[in-house]
Amino acid sequence: MNTHRTAFAIFATTLVIAVVAAFLTILRDVDTRSASTEAPPGTIGLARPHPPLPPRTGEN
């Protein structure tokens, strides 16, 4: 039973180290300076304005 606990402890430690390393790697590569809360005029969020659709005729 002690070998199972040892194996689990090694696995859990390795998993925690991998998660922390991935988190730090992601944070290092993110450039938050380019983020902006202002959208260009005529848009909602990241959408671009499109011309209106043609009117529908009597088809179903």
mmCIF file of N, CA and C in Angstrom:
data_model
loop_
_atom_site.group_PDB
_atom_site.id
_atom_site.type_symbol
_atom_site.label_atom_id
_atom_site.label_comp_id
_atom_site.label_asym_id
_atom_site.label_seq_id
_atom_site.Cartn_x
_atom_site.Cartn_y
_atom_site.Cartn_z
ATOM 1 N N MET A 1 0.823 -1.196 0.000
ATOM 2 C CA MET A 1 0.000 0.000 0.000
ATOM 3 C C MET A 1 0.867 1.261 0.000
ATOM 4 N N ASN A 2 2.035 1.162 0.622
ATOM 5 C CA ASN A 2 2.920 2.313 0.697
ATOM 6 C C ASN A 2 3.461 2.690 -0.678
ATOM 7 N N THR A 3 3.658 1.724 -1.571
ATOM 8 C CA THR A 3 4.162 2.020 -2.908
ATOM 9 C C THR A 3 3.124 2.787 -3.719
ATOM 10 N N HIS A 4 1.850 2.506 -3.505
ATOM 11 C CA HIS A 4 0.798 3.244 -4.199
ATOM 12 C C HIS A 4 0.785 4.699 -3.764
ATOM 13 N N ARG A 5 0.955 4.929 -2.483
ATOM 14 C CA ARG A 5 0.989 6.309 -1.991
ATOM 15 C C ARG A 5 2.210 7.047 -2.516
ATOM 16 N N THR A 6 3.338 6.372 -2.587
ATOM 17 C CA THR A 6 4.548 6.998 -3.116
ATOM 18 C C THR A 6 4.370 7.332 -4.592
ATOM 19 N N ALA A 7 3.817 6.407 -5.352
ATOM 20 C CA ALA A 7 3.592 6.656 -6.780
ATOM 21 C C ALA A 7 2.613 7.807 -6.974
ATOM 22 N N PHE A 8 1.558 7.841 -6.174
ATOM 23 C CA PHE A 8 0.579 8.925 -6.272
ATOM 24 C C PHE A 8 1.209 10.262 -5.910
ATOM 25 N N ALA A 9 2.053 10.286 -4.889
ATOM 26 C CA ALA A 9 2.706 11.531 -4.481
ATOM 27 C C ALA A 9 3.642 12.032 -5.581
ATOM 28 N N ILE A 10 4.378 11.122 -6.208
ATOM 29 C CA ILE A 10 5.270 11.519 -7.305
ATOM 30 C C ILE A 10 4.448 12.043 -8.474
ATOM 31 N N PHE A 11 3.359 11.364 -8.817
ATOM 32 C CA PHE A 11 2.496 11.805 -9.912
ATOM 33 C C PHE A 11 1.882 13.171 -9.607
ATOM 34 N N ALA A 12 1.383 13.357 -8.404
ATOM 35 C CA ALA A 12 0.754 14.628 -8.029
ATOM 36 C C ALA A 12 1.771 15.763 -8.062
ATOM 37 N N THR A 13 2.978 15.517 -7.582
ATOM 38 C CA THR A 13 4.018 16.545 -7.604
ATOM 39 C C THR A 13 4.387 16.907 -9.035
ATOM 40 N N THR A 14 4.532 15.903 -9.897
ATOM 41 C CA THR A 14 4.847 16.151 -11.297
ATOM 42 C C THR A 14 3.735 16.933 -11.975
ATOM 43 N N LEU A 15 2.496 16.586 -11.684
ATOM 44 C CA LEU A 15 1.356 17.281 -12.271
ATOM 45 C C LEU A 15 1.318 18.748 -11.832
ATOM 46 N N VAL A 16 1.549 19.001 -10.571
ATOM 47 C CA VAL A 16 1.540 20.385 -10.072
ATOM 48 C C VAL A 16 2.663 21.186 -10.721
ATOM 49 N N ILE A 17 3.839 20.604 -10.848
ATOM 50 C CA ILE A 17 4.955 21.303 -11.484
ATOM 51 C C ILE A 17 4.635 21.613 -12.942
ATOM 52 N N ALA A 18 4.016 20.653 -13.654
ATOM 53 C CA ALA A 18 3.666 20.864 -15.063
ATOM 54 C C ALA A 18 2.620 21.967 -15.210
ATOM 55 N N VAL A 19 1.628 21.994 -14.347
ATOM 56 C CA VAL A 19 0.581 23.019 -14.422
ATOM 57 C C VAL A 19 1.156 24.400 -14.122
ATOM 58 N N VAL A 20 1.997 24.494 -13.132
ATOM 59 C CA VAL A 20 2.606 25.786 -12.791
ATOM 60 C C VAL A 20 3.511 26.254 -13.923
ATOM 61 N N ALA A 21 4.278 25.345 -14.514
ATOM 62 C CA ALA A 21 5.158 25.719 -15.624
ATOM 63 C C ALA A 21 4.343 26.185 -16.828
ATOM 64 N N ALA A 22 3.244 25.507 -17.131
ATOM 65 C CA ALA A 22 2.394 25.917 -18.251
ATOM 66 C C ALA A 22 1.776 27.289 -17.975
ATOM 67 N N PHE A 23 1.326 27.519 -16.767
ATOM 68 C CA PHE A 23 0.722 28.796 -16.404
ATOM 69 C C PHE A 23 1.727 29.929 -16.537
ATOM 70 N N LEU A 24 2.942 29.715 -16.055
ATOM 71 C CA LEU A 24 3.965 30.754 -16.147
ATOM 72 C C LEU A 24 4.378 30.998 -17.597
ATOM 73 N N THR A 25 4.422 29.959 -18.401
ATOM 74 C CA THR A 25 4.769 30.117 -19.811
ATOM 75 C C THR A 25 3.710 30.932 -20.537
ATOM 76 N N ILE A 26 2.450 30.674 -20.246
ATOM 77 C CA ILE A 26 1.369 31.421 -20.887
ATOM 78 C C ILE A 26 1.413 32.883 -20.460
ATOM 79 N N LEU A 27 1.624 33.136 -19.186
ATOM 80 C CA LEU A 27 1.674 34.515 -18.708
ATOM 81 C C LEU A 27 2.848 35.278 -19.304
ATOM 82 N N ARG A 28 3.954 34.592 -19.558
ATOM 83 C CA ARG A 28 5.122 35.268 -20.107
ATOM 84 C C ARG A 28 4.885 35.699 -21.549
ATOM 85 N N ASP A 29 4.115 34.904 -22.306
ATOM 86 C CA ASP A 29 3.918 35.178 -23.724
ATOM 87 C C ASP A 29 2.735 36.099 -24.021
ATOM 88 N N VAL A 30 1.951 36.464 -23.029
ATOM 89 C CA VAL A 30 0.778 37.308 -23.259
ATOM 90 C C VAL A 30 1.186 38.766 -23.150
ATOM 91 N N ASP A 31 0.841 39.540 -24.169
ATOM 92 C CA ASP A 31 1.116 40.973 -24.165
ATOM 93 C C ASP A 31 -0.191 41.702 -23.893
ATOM 94 N N THR A 32 -0.373 42.151 -22.672
ATOM 95 C CA THR A 32 -1.630 42.799 -22.296
ATOM 96 C C THR A 32 -1.678 44.252 -22.733
ATOM 97 N N ARG A 33 -0.569 44.806 -23.194
ATOM 98 C CA ARG A 33 -0.560 46.217 -23.593
ATOM 99 C C ARG A 33 -1.375 46.453 -24.858
ATOM 100 N N SER A 34 -1.562 45.425 -25.685
ATOM 101 C CA SER A 34 -2.282 45.612 -26.937
ATOM 102 C C SER A 34 -3.802 45.512 -26.762
ATOM 103 N N ALA A 35 -4.249 45.142 -25.583
ATOM 104 C CA ALA A 35 -5.677 45.012 -25.349
ATOM 105 C C ALA A 35 -6.312 46.388 -25.223
ATOM 106 N N SER A 36 -7.515 46.529 -25.773
ATOM 107 C CA SER A 36 -8.209 47.801 -25.717
ATOM 108 C C SER A 36 -9.687 47.527 -25.486
ATOM 109 N N THR A 37 -10.318 48.400 -24.738
ATOM 110 C CA THR A 37 -11.749 48.257 -24.494
ATOM 111 C C THR A 37 -12.568 49.085 -25.468
ATOM 112 N N GLU A 38 -11.914 49.864 -26.307
ATOM 113 C CA GLU A 38 -12.628 50.707 -27.258
ATOM 114 C C GLU A 38 -12.720 50.023 -28.615
ATOM 115 N N ALA A 39 -13.916 49.968 -29.156
ATOM 116 C CA ALA A 39 -14.135 49.394 -30.480
ATOM 117 C C ALA A 39 -14.212 50.525 -31.501
ATOM 118 N N PRO A 40 -13.829 50.248 -32.748
ATOM 119 C CA PRO A 40 -13.953 51.279 -33.777
ATOM 120 C C PRO A 40 -15.412 51.677 -33.982
ATOM 121 N N PRO A 41 -15.678 52.875 -34.475
ATOM 122 C CA PRO A 41 -17.062 53.301 -34.688
ATOM 123 C C PRO A 41 -17.790 52.374 -35.656
ATOM 124 N N GLY A 42 -19.038 52.098 -35.365
ATOM 125 C CA GLY A 42 -19.861 51.264 -36.231
ATOM 126 C C GLY A 42 -19.715 49.783 -35.980
ATOM 127 N N THR A 43 -19.003 49.398 -34.949
ATOM 128 C CA THR A 43 -18.836 47.972 -34.661
ATOM 129 C C THR A 43 -19.340 47.659 -33.274
ATOM 130 N N ILE A 44 -19.586 46.399 -33.066
ATOM 131 C CA ILE A 44 -19.938 45.897 -31.746
ATOM 132 C C ILE A 44 -18.879 44.864 -31.405
ATOM 133 N N GLY A 45 -18.013 45.163 -30.490
ATOM 134 C CA GLY A 45 -16.945 44.239 -30.144
ATOM 135 C C GLY A 45 -15.944 44.132 -31.271
ATOM 136 N N LEU A 46 -15.673 42.909 -31.717
ATOM 137 C CA LEU A 46 -14.698 42.693 -32.766
ATOM 138 C C LEU A 46 -15.337 42.584 -34.143
ATOM 139 N N ALA A 47 -16.641 42.782 -34.230
ATOM 140 C CA ALA A 47 -17.331 42.643 -35.511
ATOM 141 C C ALA A 47 -17.007 43.809 -36.428
ATOM 142 N N ARG A 48 -17.062 43.547 -37.730
ATOM 143 C CA ARG A 48 -16.878 44.607 -38.723
ATOM 144 C C ARG A 48 -18.233 44.923 -39.342
ATOM 145 N N PRO A 49 -18.505 46.164 -39.698
ATOM 146 C CA PRO A 49 -19.806 46.499 -40.288
ATOM 147 C C PRO A 49 -19.941 45.859 -41.670
ATOM 148 N N HIS A 50 -21.108 45.369 -41.969
ATOM 149 C CA HIS A 50 -21.427 44.766 -43.260
ATOM 150 C C HIS A 50 -22.604 45.518 -43.877
ATOM 151 N N PRO A 51 -22.686 45.521 -45.205
ATOM 152 C CA PRO A 51 -23.847 46.169 -45.821
ATOM 153 C C PRO A 51 -25.122 45.400 -45.465
ATOM 154 N N PRO A 52 -26.265 46.073 -45.470
ATOM 155 C CA PRO A 52 -27.506 45.380 -45.119
ATOM 156 C C PRO A 52 -27.837 44.300 -46.143
ATOM 157 N N LEU A 53 -28.532 43.272 -45.694
ATOM 158 C CA LEU A 53 -28.950 42.187 -46.575
ATOM 159 C C LEU A 53 -30.041 42.684 -47.517
ATOM 160 N N PRO A 54 -30.140 42.103 -48.717
ATOM 161 C CA PRO A 54 -31.216 42.526 -49.643
ATOM 162 C C PRO A 54 -32.562 42.098 -49.053
ATOM 163 N N PRO A 55 -33.612 42.815 -49.395
ATOM 164 C CA PRO A 55 -34.932 42.458 -48.854
ATOM 165 C C PRO A 55 -35.361 41.089 -49.346
ATOM 166 N N ARG A 56 -36.091 40.394 -48.507
ATOM 167 C CA ARG A 56 -36.570 39.056 -48.867
ATOM 168 C C ARG A 56 -37.789 39.180 -49.765
ATOM 169 N N THR A 57 -37.860 38.269 -50.686
ATOM 170 C CA THR A 57 -39.047 38.239 -51.556
ATOM 171 C C THR A 57 -40.042 37.234 -51.002
ATOM 172 N N GLY A 58 -41.026 36.828 -51.764
ATOM 173 C CA GLY A 58 -42.073 35.934 -51.282
ATOM 174 C C GLY A 58 -41.688 34.474 -51.193
ATOM 175 N N GLU A 59 -40.401 34.118 -51.350
ATOM 176 C CA GLU A 59 -40.016 32.706 -51.273
ATOM 177 C C GLU A 59 -39.945 32.245 -49.835
ATOM 178 N N ASN A 60 -40.098 30.941 -49.649
ATOM 179 C CA ASN A 60 -40.039 30.360 -48.286
ATOM 180 C C ASN A 60 -38.680 29.879 -47.982
#
